[in-house]
Amino acid sequence: MYNQINPQKHPLFKKGLLTTPLLENNAAFLLRLLHYAGMPNFKGFEPWGPGKYGVCMTHDVDGPRLLTLFSMLRSFLFGSFRRDTYELSSFFHGLPALF
């Protein structure tokens, strides 16, 4: 874990939505809006065929350095004084980047 949010503290987890299919729910909502607006025959687009989906994956790039000295110090303090294992883990993962 590199300075990530503790999963139990994530806003979606707190609302019970961490595994809720947000994109599918929003797509269904937009389809209902189209039907309500007078387009009841609007059909969704399935480029790969019925029931098949494409996936687009990416990653977070913050910069050329893993962690700044400030963020490492913050992670160390949060990890030590708040006993946050995620922050402490982030600190220890950043140590090799200093050398």
PDB file of C-alpha atoms in Angstrom:
ATOM      1  CA  MET A   1       0.000   0.000   0.000  1.00  0.00           C
ATOM      2  CA  TYR A   2       1.575   3.250  -1.112  1.00  0.00           C
ATOM      3  CA  ASN A   3      -0.089   6.036   0.858  1.00  0.00           C
ATOM      4  CA  GLN A   4      -3.570   4.806  -0.009  1.00  0.00           C
ATOM      5  CA  ILE A   5      -6.819   5.302   1.868  1.00  0.00           C
ATOM      6  CA  ASN A   6      -7.616   2.651   4.437  1.00  0.00           C
ATOM      7  CA  PRO A   7     -10.474   0.688   2.775  1.00  0.00           C
ATOM      8  CA  GLN A   8     -12.652   0.881   5.916  1.00  0.00           C
ATOM      9  CA  LYS A   9     -12.307   4.695   5.902  1.00  0.00           C
ATOM     10  CA  HIS A  10     -13.238   5.077   2.212  1.00  0.00           C
ATOM     11  CA  PRO A  11     -16.529   7.000   1.724  1.00  0.00           C
ATOM     12  CA  LEU A  12     -17.939   4.314  -0.600  1.00  0.00           C
ATOM     13  CA  PHE A  13     -17.203   1.596   1.968  1.00  0.00           C
ATOM     14  CA  LYS A  14     -18.918   3.589   4.730  1.00  0.00           C
ATOM     15  CA  LYS A  15     -22.068   3.803   2.576  1.00  0.00           C
ATOM     16  CA  GLY A  16     -21.916   0.124   1.615  1.00  0.00           C
ATOM     17  CA  LEU A  17     -21.157   0.999  -2.007  1.00  0.00           C
ATOM     18  CA  LEU A  18     -17.571  -0.216  -2.412  1.00  0.00           C
ATOM     19  CA  THR A  19     -18.662  -3.134  -4.610  1.00  0.00           C
ATOM     20  CA  THR A  20     -21.712  -1.456  -6.152  1.00  0.00           C
ATOM     21  CA  PRO A  21     -21.514  -1.336  -9.980  1.00  0.00           C
ATOM     22  CA  LEU A  22     -21.638   2.462 -10.278  1.00  0.00           C
ATOM     23  CA  LEU A  23     -21.127   2.628 -14.055  1.00  0.00           C
ATOM     24  CA  GLU A  24     -23.837   0.069 -14.765  1.00  0.00           C
ATOM     25  CA  ASN A  25     -26.238   1.808 -12.375  1.00  0.00           C
ATOM     26  CA  ASN A  26     -25.598   5.189 -13.999  1.00  0.00           C
ATOM     27  CA  ALA A  27     -26.014   3.714 -17.495  1.00  0.00           C
ATOM     28  CA  ALA A  28     -29.360   2.194 -16.473  1.00  0.00           C
ATOM     29  CA  PHE A  29     -30.414   5.563 -15.009  1.00  0.00           C
ATOM     30  CA  LEU A  30     -29.527   7.368 -18.256  1.00  0.00           C
ATOM     31  CA  LEU A  31     -31.481   4.783 -20.240  1.00  0.00           C
ATOM     32  CA  ARG A  32     -34.538   5.392 -18.025  1.00  0.00           C
ATOM     33  CA  LEU A  33     -34.154   9.144 -18.638  1.00  0.00           C
ATOM     34  CA  LEU A  34     -34.125   8.551 -22.405  1.00  0.00           C
ATOM     35  CA  HIS A  35     -37.286   6.457 -22.150  1.00  0.00           C
ATOM     36  CA  TYR A  36     -38.910   9.167 -20.005  1.00  0.00           C
ATOM     37  CA  ALA A  37     -37.878  11.811 -22.587  1.00  0.00           C
ATOM     38  CA  GLY A  38     -39.800   9.987 -25.306  1.00  0.00           C
ATOM     39  CA  MET A  39     -37.238   7.577 -26.712  1.00  0.00           C
ATOM     40  CA  PRO A  40     -38.696   4.245 -25.539  1.00  0.00           C
ATOM     41  CA  ASN A  41     -37.144   2.293 -28.425  1.00  0.00           C
ATOM     42  CA  PHE A  42     -33.588   3.385 -27.669  1.00  0.00           C
ATOM     43  CA  LYS A  43     -31.374   0.317 -27.488  1.00  0.00           C
ATOM     44  CA  GLY A  44     -27.975   0.151 -25.873  1.00  0.00           C
ATOM     45  CA  PHE A  45     -24.840  -0.432 -27.891  1.00  0.00           C
ATOM     46  CA  GLU A  46     -23.108  -3.802 -27.375  1.00  0.00           C
ATOM     47  CA  PRO A  47     -19.979  -3.736 -29.592  1.00  0.00           C
ATOM     48  CA  TRP A  48     -18.724  -7.136 -28.350  1.00  0.00           C
ATOM     49  CA  GLY A  49     -22.087  -8.861 -28.393  1.00  0.00           C
ATOM     50  CA  PRO A  50     -24.752  -9.465 -25.746  1.00  0.00           C
ATOM     51  CA  GLY A  51     -23.394  -9.960 -22.250  1.00  0.00           C
ATOM     52  CA  LYS A  52     -19.768  -9.265 -23.198  1.00  0.00           C
ATOM     53  CA  TYR A  53     -17.888  -6.257 -21.859  1.00  0.00           C
ATOM     54  CA  GLY A  54     -14.625  -4.455 -22.500  1.00  0.00           C
ATOM     55  CA  VAL A  55     -12.355  -3.277 -19.713  1.00  0.00           C
ATOM     56  CA  CYS A  56     -10.103  -0.229 -19.687  1.00  0.00           C
ATOM     57  CA  MET A  57      -7.452  -0.249 -16.983  1.00  0.00           C
ATOM     58  CA  THR A  58      -5.070   2.517 -16.006  1.00  0.00           C
ATOM     59  CA  HIS A  59      -2.810   3.383 -13.124  1.00  0.00           C
ATOM     60  CA  ASP A  60      -2.158   6.418 -10.982  1.00  0.00           C
ATOM     61  CA  VAL A  61       1.035   8.288 -11.831  1.00  0.00           C
ATOM     62  CA  ASP A  62       2.009  10.939  -9.306  1.00  0.00           C
ATOM     63  CA  GLY A  63       5.450  11.757 -10.600  1.00  0.00           C
ATOM     64  CA  PRO A  64       8.937  10.378 -11.011  1.00  0.00           C
ATOM     65  CA  ARG A  65       9.431   9.875  -7.268  1.00  0.00           C
ATOM     66  CA  LEU A  66       7.552   7.318  -5.212  1.00  0.00           C
ATOM     67  CA  LEU A  67       7.044   9.612  -2.230  1.00  0.00           C
ATOM     68  CA  THR A  68       8.246  13.053  -1.219  1.00  0.00           C
ATOM     69  CA  LEU A  69      10.126  13.527   2.035  1.00  0.00           C
ATOM     70  CA  PHE A  70       7.116  15.453   3.383  1.00  0.00           C
ATOM     71  CA  SER A  71       4.646  12.670   2.579  1.00  0.00           C
ATOM     72  CA  MET A  72       6.994  10.069   4.059  1.00  0.00           C
ATOM     73  CA  LEU A  73       7.306  12.078   7.286  1.00  0.00           C
ATOM     74  CA  ARG A  74       3.533  12.484   7.408  1.00  0.00           C
ATOM     75  CA  SER A  75       3.058   8.737   6.861  1.00  0.00           C
ATOM     76  CA  PHE A  76       5.556   7.995   9.630  1.00  0.00           C
ATOM     77  CA  LEU A  77       3.809  10.344  12.084  1.00  0.00           C
ATOM     78  CA  PHE A  78       0.301   9.100  11.232  1.00  0.00           C
ATOM     79  CA  GLY A  79       1.492   5.521  11.380  1.00  0.00           C
ATOM     80  CA  SER A  80       3.258   5.988  14.701  1.00  0.00           C
ATOM     81  CA  PHE A  81       0.868   8.202  16.631  1.00  0.00           C
ATOM     82  CA  ARG A  82      -2.456   7.101  15.136  1.00  0.00           C
ATOM     83  CA  ARG A  83      -1.324   3.487  14.821  1.00  0.00           C
ATOM     84  CA  ASP A  84      -2.381   3.505  11.167  1.00  0.00           C
ATOM     85  CA  THR A  85      -0.763   0.417   9.638  1.00  0.00           C
ATOM     86  CA  TYR A  86      -1.462   1.621   6.082  1.00  0.00           C
ATOM     87  CA  GLU A  87       0.447   4.869   6.644  1.00  0.00           C
ATOM     88  CA  LEU A  88       3.311   3.065   8.382  1.00  0.00           C
ATOM     89  CA  SER A  89       3.493   0.581   5.507  1.00  0.00           C
ATOM     90  CA  SER A  90       3.630   3.503   3.071  1.00  0.00           C
ATOM     91  CA  PHE A  91       6.551   4.984   5.013  1.00  0.00           C
ATOM     92  CA  PHE A  92       8.547   1.745   4.953  1.00  0.00           C
ATOM     93  CA  HIS A  93       7.867   1.226   1.233  1.00  0.00           C
ATOM     94  CA  GLY A  94       9.217   4.708   0.527  1.00  0.00           C
ATOM     95  CA  LEU A  95      12.501   4.252   2.409  1.00  0.00           C
ATOM     96  CA  PRO A  96      14.374   2.535  -0.474  1.00  0.00           C
ATOM     97  CA  ALA A  97      13.552   5.501  -2.731  1.00  0.00           C
ATOM     98  CA  LEU A  98      15.672   7.760  -0.509  1.00  0.00           C
ATOM     99  CA  PHE A  99      18.871   5.807  -1.158  1.00  0.00           C
TER     100      PHE A  99
END
